[in-house]
Coordinates of C-alpha atoms in Angstrom, one line a residue:
V828 CA -90.5 87.8 5.9
Q829 CA -90.5 86.4 2.4
L830 CA -93.7 84.9 0.9
V831 CA -94.0 82.5 -2.0
E832 CA -97.5 81.5 -3.3
S833 CA -98.4 78.4 -5.2
G834 CA -101.5 76.4 -6.2
G835 CA -102.9 78.7 -8.8
D836 CA -104.3 77.0 -11.9
S837 CA -107.4 76.7 -13.9
A838 CA -110.6 75.4 -12.3
E839 CA -114.1 74.8 -13.3
A840 CA -116.9 76.9 -12.0
G841 CA -118.2 75.2 -8.9
G842 CA -114.9 73.5 -8.3
S843 CA -112.2 74.0 -5.6
R844 CA -108.6 75.0 -5.4
R845 CA -106.2 75.4 -2.5
L846 CA -103.6 78.1 -2.5
S847 CA -100.4 77.9 -0.4
C848 CA -98.1 80.6 0.8
V849 CA -94.8 79.5 2.3
V850 CA -93.3 82.0 4.8
S851 CA -89.6 82.3 5.3
G852 CA -87.4 84.7 7.4
N853 CA -88.3 85.9 10.9
T854 CA -91.2 83.6 11.7
N855 CA -90.6 83.7 15.5
T856 CA -93.1 86.4 16.0
G857 CA -96.7 87.3 15.5
Y858 CA -98.1 88.3 12.2
C859 CA -101.3 89.2 10.6
M860 CA -101.5 87.4 7.3
A861 CA -104.1 87.8 4.5
W862 CA -105.0 86.8 1.0
F863 CA -105.8 89.5 -1.6
R864 CA -106.6 89.3 -5.3
Q865 CA -106.3 91.6 -8.2
A866 CA -107.8 91.2 -11.6
P867 CA -106.6 93.4 -14.6
G868 CA -108.0 96.9 -14.3
N869 CA -109.2 96.4 -10.8
N870 CA -107.8 97.4 -7.4
R871 CA -106.2 94.9 -5.1
A872 CA -109.0 93.5 -2.9
G873 CA -108.7 91.9 0.5
L874 CA -110.4 88.5 0.9
A875 CA -109.5 87.0 4.3
L876 CA -107.1 87.5 7.1
I877 CA -105.8 85.5 10.0
N878 CA -103.9 86.3 13.2
I879 CA -101.4 83.5 13.3
V880 CA -101.0 83.6 17.0
T881 CA -104.7 83.8 18.1
G882 CA -106.1 82.1 15.0
R883 CA -108.7 84.8 14.6
T884 CA -110.0 85.1 11.1
F885 CA -112.0 87.6 9.1
Y886 CA -113.6 87.3 5.7
T887 CA -115.0 89.8 3.3
D888 CA -118.5 89.3 2.0
S889 CA -117.3 88.3 -1.4
V890 CA -115.8 85.0 -0.1
R891 CA -117.4 84.4 3.3
G892 CA -118.8 80.9 3.4
R893 CA -116.8 79.7 0.3
F894 CA -113.2 80.4 1.1
T895 CA -111.3 79.4 4.3
I896 CA -108.0 80.8 5.4
S897 CA -105.7 78.8 7.7
H898 CA -102.1 78.7 8.9
D899 CA -99.9 75.8 9.7
N900 CA -97.4 77.0 12.2
A901 CA -95.2 73.9 11.9
K902 CA -94.9 74.3 8.2
N903 CA -94.9 78.2 8.2
T904 CA -97.5 78.0 5.5
L905 CA -100.6 80.0 4.9
Y906 CA -103.5 78.4 3.0
L907 CA -106.6 79.6 1.2
Q908 CA -109.1 76.8 0.5
M909 CA -111.5 78.0 -2.2
N910 CA -114.7 76.2 -2.8
N911 CA -117.6 76.7 -5.1
L912 CA -115.5 78.8 -7.4
K913 CA -117.2 81.4 -9.6
P914 CA -116.0 83.0 -12.9
D915 CA -115.6 86.3 -10.9
D916 CA -113.0 84.5 -8.7
A917 CA -110.6 84.4 -11.6
S918 CA -107.7 86.7 -10.6
M919 CA -104.1 86.9 -9.5
Y920 CA -104.0 86.0 -5.8
Y921 CA -101.5 87.3 -3.4
C922 CA -100.6 86.5 0.2
A923 CA -99.4 89.3 2.5
A924 CA -98.2 89.8 6.0
Y925 CA -97.3 92.4 8.6
R926 CA -95.8 92.0 12.0
H927 CA -98.3 92.1 14.9
E928 CA -97.7 92.2 18.6
S929 CA -100.3 91.3 21.2
W930 CA -100.8 94.9 22.2
D931 CA -101.4 96.1 18.6
P932 CA -104.9 96.8 17.3
P933 CA -106.7 93.8 15.7
C934 CA -105.5 92.7 12.3
T935 CA -106.9 94.7 9.4
I936 CA -107.7 93.7 5.8
L937 CA -106.4 97.1 4.5
A938 CA -103.7 96.4 1.9
A939 CA -101.7 99.5 2.9
R940 CA -101.0 97.9 6.3
Y941 CA -99.2 94.9 4.9
T942 CA -95.5 95.1 4.5
S943 CA -94.6 91.8 2.9
W944 CA -96.1 90.5 -0.3
G945 CA -95.7 87.4 -2.4
Q946 CA -95.3 87.4 -6.2
G947 CA -98.8 86.1 -6.8
T948 CA -100.4 83.0 -8.2
Q949 CA -102.9 83.0 -11.1
V950 CA -106.3 81.4 -10.8
T951 CA -108.6 81.0 -13.8
V952 CA -112.2 79.8 -13.6
S953 CA -114.1 78.5 -16.6

């Protein structure tokens, strides 16, 4: 699948932004999808994932309670609602996906497992 992110922009600390990731290609199957971010000089960090068939989600401690991942099957779009933004949230944000069947192990947040990546969208927080 091909992934295209949007929604990145500048935001004030304490504010909110919603990122979108449009999915195209073979969407008639199950996927694990996730959001990652990478700031200059840092490794790419997983933030949240969703199994688009079951709706199961997982969040890492850095964003749990502030960010919400969701997927609109009709629009083939992944979202990341980011609330209470902090300066440390400033980063390039990426969506990613890998094909997942019902008999596979649960979705993982490990970046190496993901086979499709978007080009990224930049979020700045001041």
